[in-house]
Amino acid sequence: MNVGIDKIGFFTPNYYVDMVDLANARNENPNKYLIGIGQTEQAVIPNTQDTVTMAANAALQVIDDSNRDKISLIILGTETGIDNSKSGAIYLQNLLGLSRHARAFEIKQACYGATAGIQMAKEFVNLHPNQQALVVGADVARYGVRTAGEVTQGGGAVAMTIAADSTILKLSKNSSVYSDDIMDFWRPLNRTEALVDGHYSNDIYQQFFVKTIHDYLQTNDMNLTDLSALVFHLPYTKMGLKGLREILPELSETDQKHFLSEFEASRVYNKRVGNLYTGSLYLSLLSLLDNSDDLHAGDQIGIFSYGSGAQGEFYTGTLQPGFKNSQRKKQINEILNQRTRLTVPEYETMFAQWPKLDAGDYHLDDLKDHSQFTFTGVNEGKRQYQTKA
Ligand code: HMG
């Protein structure tokens, strides 16, 4: 059996702010944002999209008549859920018309949630090879206008199906995990914006990466050169580069160049979206698959997941013959290229329109939002979703 990722899809809303515009508005040197942070564009999330609609819009790309009835596990990894009790996965199941005979639930551990979902789905499919799991990472990353974290905001969703005969990436049996009680990034219940100790979070990320990759290689009797590329959780793309640089000295000059070149392929999409929290690592995987010219079926990819608070996990995957998909690449580039560029004041207005936690009932006009699934407000405390024809 080749249990692993069978299909992968991505969604981000229709708006972005350009990082040079943002740098100019904040009196920063644009190269700080473009090179120092490694971002060129940042997704701006309108109030007619939330974790549920973005997850459903991404999942449309991975659910069709061939697998709809086989999905019997639906996991939503998110840290920006829409209810303190009911899981977004139940809404997702309903919007997508998935089987009622499915387990549907949500997982939270900062940006690690989708990885927890994938690992759980892998075990499930190993036990039930005729069934499939849908795992989605969806989030809105918000720190606040004029904060140090502003340049690392973003949002979107990555949806994956996990199947016994995966066409994209067979998942390794083993992982190396490491967790500790760390206050590097968190979001108290009364806040829509995260609190963060930014430089400390960078340090912990790097420490967890080094610990888990070394443990994985040692435990599985492997060398770094057994891997053809590494993908990282990318809260901003320079963060992955910082991680990679931790282990480059262990490689020859030729191998260093190779890993750096694969890293460039793995950040093409993330540079244009920013942080999607749970989805960031898997957007980077997608970016690598679509933009590397140097990968082949059978190659092993190292995968580093990090969620503040903090949980780290390193595992690997083996590329399957169907990992390249020109149609998927075309679709993702269309999603990114067709977005509307907002001015900085327009972005600030949209950011301020994000619903307050105590907003009560309200109605949102979704006429300008052409996504298939939209959020249209709250009625008698119940969230309202629309499916467009
Ligand atoms: P800052 O203090 O504004 O930036 O915060 P800085 O002064 O550290 O500069 C950033 C980089 O730009 C530096 O490079 C500068 O040298 C460089 P570095 O030393 O880091 O390699 N720089 C320039 N480069 C070229 N030309 C120039 C120039 N000027 C400066 N002219 C920080 C940056 C990322 C800390 C901030 O934005 C922040 O707090 N972000 C949020 C936290 C975050 O993303 N942490 C990442 C690790 S934690 C994580 O990944 C989990 C997370 O996703 C949440 C979750 O798990 O749910 C966040």
PDB file of C-alpha atoms and ligand atoms in Angstrom, residues 29 31-32 35-37 79 110-111 143 148-149 151-152 184-185 196 198-199 201-202 205 233 235-236 238-239 242 275 277 306-308, ligand 1:
ATOM      1  CA  ASN A  29      13.179  49.705   3.169  1.00  0.00           C
ATOM      2  CA  ASN A  31      14.204  45.011   0.738  1.00  0.00           C
ATOM      3  CA  LYS A  32      13.482  44.288   4.399  1.00  0.00           C
ATOM      4  CA  ILE A  35      14.532  39.838   1.098  1.00  0.00           C
ATOM      5  CA  GLY A  36      14.712  40.088   4.904  1.00  0.00           C
ATOM      6  CA  ILE A  37      11.218  38.583   5.316  1.00  0.00           C
ATOM      7  CA  GLU A  79      -6.339  27.873  14.882  1.00  0.00           C
ATOM      8  CA  ALA A 110      -1.372  26.422  16.153  1.00  0.00           C
ATOM      9  CA  CYS A 111       0.143  25.836  12.689  1.00  0.00           C
ATOM     10  CA  TYR A 143      -1.405  40.390  13.929  1.00  0.00           C
ATOM     11  CA  ALA A 148       5.920  43.905  13.717  1.00  0.00           C
ATOM     12  CA  GLY A 149       3.926  40.847  12.684  1.00  0.00           C
ATOM     13  CA  VAL A 151       4.397  41.779   7.280  1.00  0.00           C
ATOM     14  CA  THR A 152       3.796  38.094   8.127  1.00  0.00           C
ATOM     15  CA  ASP A 184       6.240  32.221  21.503  1.00  0.00           C
ATOM     16  CA  PHE A 185       2.858  32.887  19.844  1.00  0.00           C
ATOM     17  CA  VAL A 196       3.719  36.949  19.606  1.00  0.00           C
ATOM     18  CA  GLY A 198       8.601  37.252  17.288  1.00  0.00           C
ATOM     19  CA  HIS A 199      12.363  36.780  17.611  1.00  0.00           C
ATOM     20  CA  SER A 201       9.491  32.263  17.991  1.00  0.00           C
ATOM     21  CA  ASN A 202      12.140  32.251  15.240  1.00  0.00           C
ATOM     22  CA  TYR A 205      11.341  27.122  15.343  1.00  0.00           C
ATOM     23  CA  HIS A 233       6.306  25.456   7.598  1.00  0.00           C
ATOM     24  CA  PRO A 235       5.171  31.664   8.375  1.00  0.00           C
ATOM     25  CA  TYR A 236       7.194  33.939   6.072  1.00  0.00           C
ATOM     26  CA  LYS A 238      12.798  33.658   5.080  1.00  0.00           C
ATOM     27  CA  MET A 239      11.955  31.489   8.118  1.00  0.00           C
ATOM     28  CA  LYS A 242      16.845  30.224   8.314  1.00  0.00           C
ATOM     29  CA  ASN A 275       1.188  32.933   6.406  1.00  0.00           C
ATOM     30  CA  TYR A 277      -0.831  29.010   9.514  1.00  0.00           C
ATOM     31  CA  TYR A 306       5.945  23.602  13.359  1.00  0.00           C
ATOM     32  CA  GLY A 307       3.114  24.954  15.478  1.00  0.00           C
ATOM     33  CA  SER A 308       3.842  27.574  18.110  1.00  0.00           C
TER      34      SER A 308
HETATM   35  P1  HMG B   1      11.182  42.611  12.825  1.00  0.00           P
HETATM   36  O1  HMG B   1      11.780  42.854  14.161  1.00  0.00           O
HETATM   37  O2  HMG B   1      10.325  43.669  12.277  1.00  0.00           O
HETATM   38  O3  HMG B   1      12.265  42.347  11.723  1.00  0.00           O
HETATM   39  O4  HMG B   1      10.328  41.261  12.925  1.00  0.00           O
HETATM   40  P2  HMG B   1      13.844  42.217  11.866  1.00  0.00           P
HETATM   41  O5  HMG B   1      14.423  43.512  12.292  1.00  0.00           O
HETATM   42  O6  HMG B   1      14.204  40.984  12.628  1.00  0.00           O
HETATM   43  O7  HMG B   1      14.191  42.013  10.326  1.00  0.00           O
HETATM   44  C1  HMG B   1      13.755  40.890   9.648  1.00  0.00           C
HETATM   45  C2  HMG B   1      14.867  40.462   8.689  1.00  0.00           C
HETATM   46  O8  HMG B   1      15.011  41.468   7.669  1.00  0.00           O
HETATM   47  C3  HMG B   1      16.259  40.353   9.343  1.00  0.00           C
HETATM   48  O9  HMG B   1      16.895  39.239   8.764  1.00  0.00           O
HETATM   49  C4  HMG B   1      16.946  41.633   8.899  1.00  0.00           C
HETATM   50  O10 HMG B   1      18.370  41.538   8.850  1.00  0.00           O
HETATM   51  C5  HMG B   1      16.380  41.769   7.496  1.00  0.00           C
HETATM   52  P3  HMG B   1      17.358  37.992   9.685  1.00  0.00           P
HETATM   53  O11 HMG B   1      18.335  38.513  10.649  1.00  0.00           O
HETATM   54  O12 HMG B   1      16.078  37.529  10.378  1.00  0.00           O
HETATM   55  O13 HMG B   1      17.892  36.999   8.741  1.00  0.00           O
HETATM   56  N1  HMG B   1      16.489  43.127   6.923  1.00  0.00           N
HETATM   57  C6  HMG B   1      16.845  43.363   5.644  1.00  0.00           C
HETATM   58  N2  HMG B   1      17.204  42.530   4.639  1.00  0.00           N
HETATM   59  C7  HMG B   1      17.515  43.083   3.419  1.00  0.00           C
HETATM   60  N3  HMG B   1      17.512  44.423   3.194  1.00  0.00           N
HETATM   61  C8  HMG B   1      17.156  45.293   4.170  1.00  0.00           C
HETATM   62  C9  HMG B   1      16.810  44.768   5.459  1.00  0.00           C
HETATM   63  N4  HMG B   1      16.421  45.330   6.645  1.00  0.00           N
HETATM   64  C10 HMG B   1      16.227  44.315   7.525  1.00  0.00           C
HETATM   65  N5  HMG B   1      17.140  46.605   3.919  1.00  0.00           N
HETATM   66  C11 HMG B   1       9.451  39.068  12.714  1.00  0.00           C
HETATM   67  C12 HMG B   1      10.356  40.133  12.085  1.00  0.00           C
HETATM   68  C13 HMG B   1       9.416  37.862  11.787  1.00  0.00           C
HETATM   69  C14 HMG B   1      10.009  38.663  14.080  1.00  0.00           C
HETATM   70  C15 HMG B   1       8.020  39.667  12.881  1.00  0.00           C
HETATM   71  O14 HMG B   1       7.480  39.976  11.626  1.00  0.00           O
HETATM   72  C16 HMG B   1       7.044  38.760  13.630  1.00  0.00           C
HETATM   73  O15 HMG B   1       6.973  38.779  14.856  1.00  0.00           O
HETATM   74  N6  HMG B   1       6.267  37.897  12.901  1.00  0.00           N
HETATM   75  C17 HMG B   1       5.319  36.942  13.518  1.00  0.00           C
HETATM   76  C18 HMG B   1       6.009  35.766  14.166  1.00  0.00           C
HETATM   77  C19 HMG B   1       6.536  34.733  13.201  1.00  0.00           C
HETATM   78  O16 HMG B   1       6.182  34.684  12.039  1.00  0.00           O
HETATM   79  N7  HMG B   1       7.403  33.837  13.713  1.00  0.00           N
HETATM   80  C20 HMG B   1       7.948  32.748  12.915  1.00  0.00           C
HETATM   81  C21 HMG B   1       8.331  31.532  13.744  1.00  0.00           C
HETATM   82  S1  HMG B   1       6.960  30.965  14.750  1.00  0.00           S
HETATM   83  C22 HMG B   1       5.953  30.115  13.625  1.00  0.00           C
HETATM   84  O17 HMG B   1       6.363  29.794  12.531  1.00  0.00           O
HETATM   85  C23 HMG B   1       4.543  29.824  14.049  1.00  0.00           C
HETATM   86  C24 HMG B   1       3.480  30.750  13.477  1.00  0.00           C
HETATM   87  O18 HMG B   1       3.250  30.435  12.114  1.00  0.00           O
HETATM   88  C25 HMG B   1       2.197  30.630  14.311  1.00  0.00           C
HETATM   89  C26 HMG B   1       1.612  29.268  14.559  1.00  0.00           C
HETATM   90  O19 HMG B   1       2.271  28.277  14.761  1.00  0.00           O
HETATM   91  O20 HMG B   1       0.377  29.243  14.638  1.00  0.00           O
HETATM   92  C27 HMG B   1       3.889  32.209  13.524  1.00  0.00           C
END
